[in-house]
Coordinates of C-alpha atoms in Angstrom, one line a residue:
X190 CA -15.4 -81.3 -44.0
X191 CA -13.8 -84.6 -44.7
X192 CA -10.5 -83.7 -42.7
X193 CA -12.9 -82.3 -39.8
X194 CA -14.3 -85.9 -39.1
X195 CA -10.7 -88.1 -39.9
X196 CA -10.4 -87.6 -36.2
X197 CA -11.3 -90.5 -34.6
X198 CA -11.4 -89.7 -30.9
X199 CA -13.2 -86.3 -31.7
X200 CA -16.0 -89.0 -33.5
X201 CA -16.2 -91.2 -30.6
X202 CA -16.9 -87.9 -28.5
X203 CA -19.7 -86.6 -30.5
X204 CA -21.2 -90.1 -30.3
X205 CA -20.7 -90.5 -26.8
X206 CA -22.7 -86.9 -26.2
X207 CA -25.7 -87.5 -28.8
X208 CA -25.7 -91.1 -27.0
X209 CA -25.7 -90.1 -23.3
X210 CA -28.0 -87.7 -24.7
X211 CA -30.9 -89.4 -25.8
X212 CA -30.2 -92.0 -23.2
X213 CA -30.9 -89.3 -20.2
X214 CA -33.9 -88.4 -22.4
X215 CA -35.3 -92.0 -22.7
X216 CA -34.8 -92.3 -18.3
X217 CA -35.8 -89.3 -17.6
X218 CA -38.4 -87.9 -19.3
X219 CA -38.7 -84.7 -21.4
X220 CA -37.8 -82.8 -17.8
X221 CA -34.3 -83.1 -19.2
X222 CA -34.2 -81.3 -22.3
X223 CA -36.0 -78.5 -20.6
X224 CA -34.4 -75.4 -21.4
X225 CA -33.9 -74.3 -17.7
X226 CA -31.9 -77.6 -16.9
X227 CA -29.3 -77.7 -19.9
X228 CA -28.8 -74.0 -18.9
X229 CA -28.0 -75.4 -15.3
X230 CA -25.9 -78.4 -16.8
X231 CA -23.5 -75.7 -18.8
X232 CA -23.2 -73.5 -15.7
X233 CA -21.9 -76.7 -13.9
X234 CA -19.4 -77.4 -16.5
X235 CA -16.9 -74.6 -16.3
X236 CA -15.2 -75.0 -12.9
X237 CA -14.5 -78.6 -14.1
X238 CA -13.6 -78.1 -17.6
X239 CA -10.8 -75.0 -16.5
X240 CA -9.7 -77.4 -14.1
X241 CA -9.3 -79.8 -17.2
X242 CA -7.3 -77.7 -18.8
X243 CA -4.6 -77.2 -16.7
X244 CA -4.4 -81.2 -16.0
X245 CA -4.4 -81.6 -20.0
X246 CA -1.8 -78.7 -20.0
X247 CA 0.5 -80.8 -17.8
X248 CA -0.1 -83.9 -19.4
X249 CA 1.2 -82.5 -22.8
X250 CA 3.8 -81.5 -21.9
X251 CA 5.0 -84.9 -20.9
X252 CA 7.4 -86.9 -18.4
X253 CA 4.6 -87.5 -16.4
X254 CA 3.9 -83.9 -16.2
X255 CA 0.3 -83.6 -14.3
X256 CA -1.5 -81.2 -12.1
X257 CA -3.2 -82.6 -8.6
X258 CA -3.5 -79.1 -6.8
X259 CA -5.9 -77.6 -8.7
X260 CA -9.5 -78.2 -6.9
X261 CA -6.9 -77.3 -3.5
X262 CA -5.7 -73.9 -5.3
X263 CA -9.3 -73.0 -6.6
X264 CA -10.8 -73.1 -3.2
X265 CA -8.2 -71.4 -1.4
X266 CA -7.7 -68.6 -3.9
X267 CA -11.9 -68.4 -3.1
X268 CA -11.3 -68.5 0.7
X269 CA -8.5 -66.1 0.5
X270 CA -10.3 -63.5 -2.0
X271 CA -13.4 -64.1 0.7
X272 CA -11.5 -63.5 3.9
X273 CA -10.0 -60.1 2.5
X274 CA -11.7 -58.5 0.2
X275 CA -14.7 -57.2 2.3
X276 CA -12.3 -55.7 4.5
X277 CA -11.1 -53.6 1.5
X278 CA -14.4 -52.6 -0.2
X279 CA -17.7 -52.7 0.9
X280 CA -19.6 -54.8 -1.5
X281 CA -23.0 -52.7 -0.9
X282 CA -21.0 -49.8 -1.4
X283 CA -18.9 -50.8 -4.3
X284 CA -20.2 -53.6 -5.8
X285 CA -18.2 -53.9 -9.3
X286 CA -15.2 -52.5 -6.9
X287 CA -16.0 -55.4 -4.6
X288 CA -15.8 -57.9 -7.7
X289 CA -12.8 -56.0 -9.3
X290 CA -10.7 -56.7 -6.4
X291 CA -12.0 -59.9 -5.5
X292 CA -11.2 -61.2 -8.6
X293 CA -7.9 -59.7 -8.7
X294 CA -6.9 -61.1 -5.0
X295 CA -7.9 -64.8 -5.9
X296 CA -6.5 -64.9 -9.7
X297 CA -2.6 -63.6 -7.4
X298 CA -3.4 -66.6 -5.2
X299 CA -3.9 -68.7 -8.3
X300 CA -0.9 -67.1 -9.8
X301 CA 1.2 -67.7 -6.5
X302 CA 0.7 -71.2 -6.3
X303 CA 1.4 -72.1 -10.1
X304 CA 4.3 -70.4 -9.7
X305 CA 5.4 -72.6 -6.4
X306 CA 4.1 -75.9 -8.5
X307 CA 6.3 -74.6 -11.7
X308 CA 9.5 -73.6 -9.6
X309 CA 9.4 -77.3 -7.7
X310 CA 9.1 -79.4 -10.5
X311 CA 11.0 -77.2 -13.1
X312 CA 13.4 -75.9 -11.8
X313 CA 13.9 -78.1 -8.0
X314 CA 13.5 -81.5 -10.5
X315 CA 10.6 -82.9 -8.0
X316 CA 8.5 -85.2 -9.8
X317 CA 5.0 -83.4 -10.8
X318 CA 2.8 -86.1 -9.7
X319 CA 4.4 -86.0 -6.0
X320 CA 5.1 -82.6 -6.0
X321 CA 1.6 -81.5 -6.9
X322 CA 0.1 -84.1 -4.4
X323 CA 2.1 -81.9 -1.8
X324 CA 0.8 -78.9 -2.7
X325 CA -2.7 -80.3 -2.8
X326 CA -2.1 -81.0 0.7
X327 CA -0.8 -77.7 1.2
X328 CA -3.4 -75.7 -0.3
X329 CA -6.0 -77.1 1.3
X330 CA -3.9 -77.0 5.3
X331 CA -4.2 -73.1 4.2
X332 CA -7.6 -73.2 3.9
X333 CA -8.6 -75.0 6.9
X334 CA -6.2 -72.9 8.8
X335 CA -7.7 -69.9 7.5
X336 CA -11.2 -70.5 8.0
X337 CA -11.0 -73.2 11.2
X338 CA -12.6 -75.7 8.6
X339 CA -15.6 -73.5 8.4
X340 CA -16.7 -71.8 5.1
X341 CA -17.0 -68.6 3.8
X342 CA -20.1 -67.0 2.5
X343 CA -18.9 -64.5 -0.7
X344 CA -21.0 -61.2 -1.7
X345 CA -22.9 -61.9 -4.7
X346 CA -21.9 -58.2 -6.0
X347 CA -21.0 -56.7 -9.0
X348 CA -20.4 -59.2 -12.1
X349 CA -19.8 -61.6 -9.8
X350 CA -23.8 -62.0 -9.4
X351 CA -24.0 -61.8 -13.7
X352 CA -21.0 -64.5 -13.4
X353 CA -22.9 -66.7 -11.0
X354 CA -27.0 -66.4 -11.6
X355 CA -27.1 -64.2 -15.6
X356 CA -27.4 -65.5 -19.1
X357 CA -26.5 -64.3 -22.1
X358 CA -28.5 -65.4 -25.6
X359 CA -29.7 -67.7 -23.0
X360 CA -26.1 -69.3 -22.2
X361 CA -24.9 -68.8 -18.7
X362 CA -22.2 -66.1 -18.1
X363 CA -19.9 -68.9 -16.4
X364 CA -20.3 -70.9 -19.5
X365 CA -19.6 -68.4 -21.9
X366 CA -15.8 -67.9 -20.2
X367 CA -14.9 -71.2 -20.1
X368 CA -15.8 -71.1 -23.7
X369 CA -13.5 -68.2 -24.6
X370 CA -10.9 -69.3 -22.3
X371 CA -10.8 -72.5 -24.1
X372 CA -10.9 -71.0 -27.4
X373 CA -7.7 -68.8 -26.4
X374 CA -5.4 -71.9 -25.4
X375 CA -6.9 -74.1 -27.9
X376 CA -5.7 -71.4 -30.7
X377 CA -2.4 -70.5 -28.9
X378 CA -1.9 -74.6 -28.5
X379 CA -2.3 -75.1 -32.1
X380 CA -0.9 -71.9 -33.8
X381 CA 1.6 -70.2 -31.4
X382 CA 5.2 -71.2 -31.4
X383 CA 5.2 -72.2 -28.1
X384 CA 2.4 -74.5 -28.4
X385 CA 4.5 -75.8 -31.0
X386 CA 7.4 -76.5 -28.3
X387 CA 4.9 -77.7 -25.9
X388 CA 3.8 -80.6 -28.2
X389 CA 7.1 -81.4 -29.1
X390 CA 8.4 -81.4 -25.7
X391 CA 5.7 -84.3 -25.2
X392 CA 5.9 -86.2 -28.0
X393 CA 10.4 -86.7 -27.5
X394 CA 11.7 -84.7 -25.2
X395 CA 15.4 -85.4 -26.4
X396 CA 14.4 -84.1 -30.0
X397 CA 12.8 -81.0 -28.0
X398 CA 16.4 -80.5 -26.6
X399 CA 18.4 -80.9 -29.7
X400 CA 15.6 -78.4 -31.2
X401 CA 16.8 -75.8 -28.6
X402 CA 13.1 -75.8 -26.8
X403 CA 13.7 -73.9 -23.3
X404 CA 12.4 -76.8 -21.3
X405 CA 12.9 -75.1 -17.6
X406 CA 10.8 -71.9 -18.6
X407 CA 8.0 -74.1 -20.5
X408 CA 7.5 -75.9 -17.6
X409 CA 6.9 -73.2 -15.9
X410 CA 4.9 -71.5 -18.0
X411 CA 2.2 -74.9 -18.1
X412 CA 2.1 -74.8 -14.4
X413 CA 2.1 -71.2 -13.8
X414 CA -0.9 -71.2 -16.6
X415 CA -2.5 -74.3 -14.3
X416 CA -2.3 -72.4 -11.0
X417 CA -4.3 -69.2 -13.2
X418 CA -6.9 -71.5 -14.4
X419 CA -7.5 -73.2 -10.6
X420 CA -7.7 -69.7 -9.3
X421 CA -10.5 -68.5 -12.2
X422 CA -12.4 -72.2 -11.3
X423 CA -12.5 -70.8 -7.5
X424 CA -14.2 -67.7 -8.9
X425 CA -16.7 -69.4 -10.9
X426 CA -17.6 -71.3 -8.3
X427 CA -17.1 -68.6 -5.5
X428 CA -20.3 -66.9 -7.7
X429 CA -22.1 -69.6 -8.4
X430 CA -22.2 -70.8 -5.2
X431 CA -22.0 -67.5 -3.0
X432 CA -19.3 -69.2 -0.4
X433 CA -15.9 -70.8 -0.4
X434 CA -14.9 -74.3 1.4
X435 CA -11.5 -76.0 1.9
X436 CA -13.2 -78.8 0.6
X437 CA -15.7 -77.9 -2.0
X438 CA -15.6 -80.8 -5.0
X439 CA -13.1 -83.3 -3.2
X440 CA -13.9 -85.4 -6.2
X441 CA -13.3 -82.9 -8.8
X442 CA -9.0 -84.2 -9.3
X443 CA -10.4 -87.7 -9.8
X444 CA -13.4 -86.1 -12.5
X445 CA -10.9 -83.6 -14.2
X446 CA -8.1 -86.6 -14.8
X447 CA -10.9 -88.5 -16.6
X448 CA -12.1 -85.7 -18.7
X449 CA -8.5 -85.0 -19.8
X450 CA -8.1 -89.0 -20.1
X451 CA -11.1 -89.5 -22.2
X452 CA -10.4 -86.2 -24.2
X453 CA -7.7 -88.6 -25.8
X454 CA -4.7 -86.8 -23.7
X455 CA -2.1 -89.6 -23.3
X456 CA -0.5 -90.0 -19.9
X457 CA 2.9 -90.2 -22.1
X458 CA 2.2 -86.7 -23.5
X459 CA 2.2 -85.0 -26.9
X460 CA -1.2 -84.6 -28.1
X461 CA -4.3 -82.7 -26.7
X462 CA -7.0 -81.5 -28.3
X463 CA -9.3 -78.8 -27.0
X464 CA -12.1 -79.5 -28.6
X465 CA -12.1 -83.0 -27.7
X466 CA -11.4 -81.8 -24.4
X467 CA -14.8 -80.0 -24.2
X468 CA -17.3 -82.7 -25.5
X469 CA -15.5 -84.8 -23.1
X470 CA -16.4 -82.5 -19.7
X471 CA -19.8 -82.1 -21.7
X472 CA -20.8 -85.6 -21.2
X473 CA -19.5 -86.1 -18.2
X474 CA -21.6 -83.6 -16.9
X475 CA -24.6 -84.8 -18.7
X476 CA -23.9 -88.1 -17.1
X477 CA -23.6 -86.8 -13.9
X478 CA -27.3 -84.9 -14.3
X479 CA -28.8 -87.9 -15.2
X480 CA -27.2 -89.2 -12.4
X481 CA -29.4 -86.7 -10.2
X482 CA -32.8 -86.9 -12.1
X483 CA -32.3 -90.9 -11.2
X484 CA -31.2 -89.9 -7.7
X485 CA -28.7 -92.3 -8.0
X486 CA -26.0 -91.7 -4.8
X487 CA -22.7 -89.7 -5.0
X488 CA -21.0 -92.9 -4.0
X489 CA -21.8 -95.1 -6.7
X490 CA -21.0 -92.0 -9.3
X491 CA -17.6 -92.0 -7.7
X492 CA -17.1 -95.6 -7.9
X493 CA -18.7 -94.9 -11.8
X494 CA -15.7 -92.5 -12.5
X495 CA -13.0 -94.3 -11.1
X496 CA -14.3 -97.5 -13.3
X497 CA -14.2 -94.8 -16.8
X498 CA -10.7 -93.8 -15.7
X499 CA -9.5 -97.3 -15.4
X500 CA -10.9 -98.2 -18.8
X501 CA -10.1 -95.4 -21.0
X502 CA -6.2 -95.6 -19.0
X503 CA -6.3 -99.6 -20.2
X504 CA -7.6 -99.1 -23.7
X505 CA -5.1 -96.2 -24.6
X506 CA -3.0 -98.8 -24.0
X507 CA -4.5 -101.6 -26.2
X508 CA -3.9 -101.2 -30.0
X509 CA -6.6 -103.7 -31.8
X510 CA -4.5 -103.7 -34.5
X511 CA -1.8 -106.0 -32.9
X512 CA -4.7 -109.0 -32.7
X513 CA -5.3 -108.3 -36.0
X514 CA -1.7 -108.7 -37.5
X515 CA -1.8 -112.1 -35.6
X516 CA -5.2 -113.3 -37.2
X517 CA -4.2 -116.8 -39.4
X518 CA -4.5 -116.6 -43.2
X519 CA -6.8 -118.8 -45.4
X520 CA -3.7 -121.1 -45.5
X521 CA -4.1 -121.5 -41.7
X522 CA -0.4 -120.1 -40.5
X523 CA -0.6 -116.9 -38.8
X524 CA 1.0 -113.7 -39.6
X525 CA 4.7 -113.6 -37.9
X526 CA 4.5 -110.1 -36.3
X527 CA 7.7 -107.3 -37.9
X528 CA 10.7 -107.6 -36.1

């Protein structure tokens, strides 16, 4: 139990939810602990929170490694699934074959385009932050090309309708994947071998050489991995939503950098927590309900998670500790700092 709470950003992050908890309480009324709207909070925070994890993913891994295309790749693996699909199987007629393929269709899309992120900066050299912004851009030309800008309305059929609308033991269906998905690469981050490499890829990559980590194919196994989870986000919003947009959450890149950020993820790389990762999209989300119960407008929220990102990005890179070393001594001369 003691070891379980030496983790000081995983504290903070349980203070931070019980905080922004009772605070939406206090402003809102007792509306906000209804049952009905937490259920309708953790439905929301899937399509960010897989979208999360394959920033986090990136960031891990380290030289700048990050992931920009992922909102871009979600929706067009939607629009894609949406165009096609009903020209394959009838969803009135097939409904779980309707959802079967569907879902097949959009995670090859999501596949497709990890792959293209993973080949360009793994084995091309291209720099991930560029070469994901160009995919982005990409993606989404795709999409609009596709659909002439216009959406797409997607059969609520099949599982996709239990996905999108059903609980289960009163937690929604959407939430209850993100869950086990995160489970899965939270265990396989901190027990698999090639978690292993991934951190210590991070944490010195020269080290990671000498250690005889492939670097090439773990690249491409993070962003091949990222382009999956986008694809699975599109689905999960595909049912929730029952359509498909080229630009459906253009604010989600911004939202997922800061959950990753705030999760304690350094921009440098080697260390990630999934855990952390989760409370952190948690109360975000709660954040942004409260948000909407004090109809507060979507522009000041963005302006509100641009300002978090700037200050978690500036104190990752303030160590208090350094002010302290300086503090004078009851003599009055101050502490020379190690050379």
């Amino acid at each position: 139990m003691k070891r379980a709470f030496s983790d000081g950003q995983l504290n903070f992050l349980v203070g931070v939810n019980i905080l922004v908890l009772a605070c939406a309480a206090v402003l809102t009324g007792a509306d906000f602990l209804d049952p009905y709207n937490l259920q309708s909070m953790a439905s929301q925070i899937p399509e960010l929170g897989l979208l999360a994890i394959g920033v986090m993913l990136a960031m891990i891994s380290g030289n700048g490694g990050i992931d920009l295309s992922g909102i871009a790749l979600a929706n067009l693996s939607a629009v894609v699934a949406g165009l096609l699909v009903p020209g394959l199987v009838a969803p009135d007629e097939a409904p779980q074959l309707y959802a079967v393929v569907f879902c097949a269709v959009a995670l090859t899309v999501g596949l497709l385009g990890g792959l293209l992120n993973s080949v360009l900066i793994a084995i091309v050299g291209l720099t991930p932050i560029l070469c994901t912004l160009g995919t982005q851009l990409l993606f989404t030309g795709m999409a609009v090309a596709l659909t002439n800008g216009s959406g797409v309305r997607i059969d609520g059929a099949g599982f996709l309708e239990t996905l999108g609308y059903e609980n289960i033991l009163n937690v929604p269906w959407s939430f209850a994947l993100f869950a086990v998905i995160a489970l899965a690469i939270g265990a396989w981050m901190r027990f698999s071998p090639n978690g292993v490499r991934l951190f210590l890829m991070g944490t010195n990559a020269r080290a990671a050489q000498y250690a005889g980590v492939p670097r090439i194919r773990m690249l491409m196994m993070v962003y091949t991995i990222s382009g999956v989870l986008a694809s699975v986000a599109g689905i999960v919003i595909a049912a929730r939503t029952s359509s498909a947009k080229w630009d459906y959450g253009s604010s989600y890149v911004l939202i997922a950098i800061l959950i990753v950020v705030m999760a304690g993820v350094r921009p440098e790389g080697g260390y990630g927590r999934m855990i952390c990762l989760v409370l952190s999209a948690t109360a975000l989300q709660i954040l942004s309900s409260t948000f909407n119960f004090l109809d507060i407008s979507n522009f000041f929220r963005d302006c509100a998670w641009g300002l978090l990102l700037l200050l978690f990005l500036a104190s990752s890179r303030i160590d208090l500790r350094m002010f302290w070393s300086q503090a004078p001594h009851k003599g009055g001369t101050a502490t020379r700092p190690p050379l």
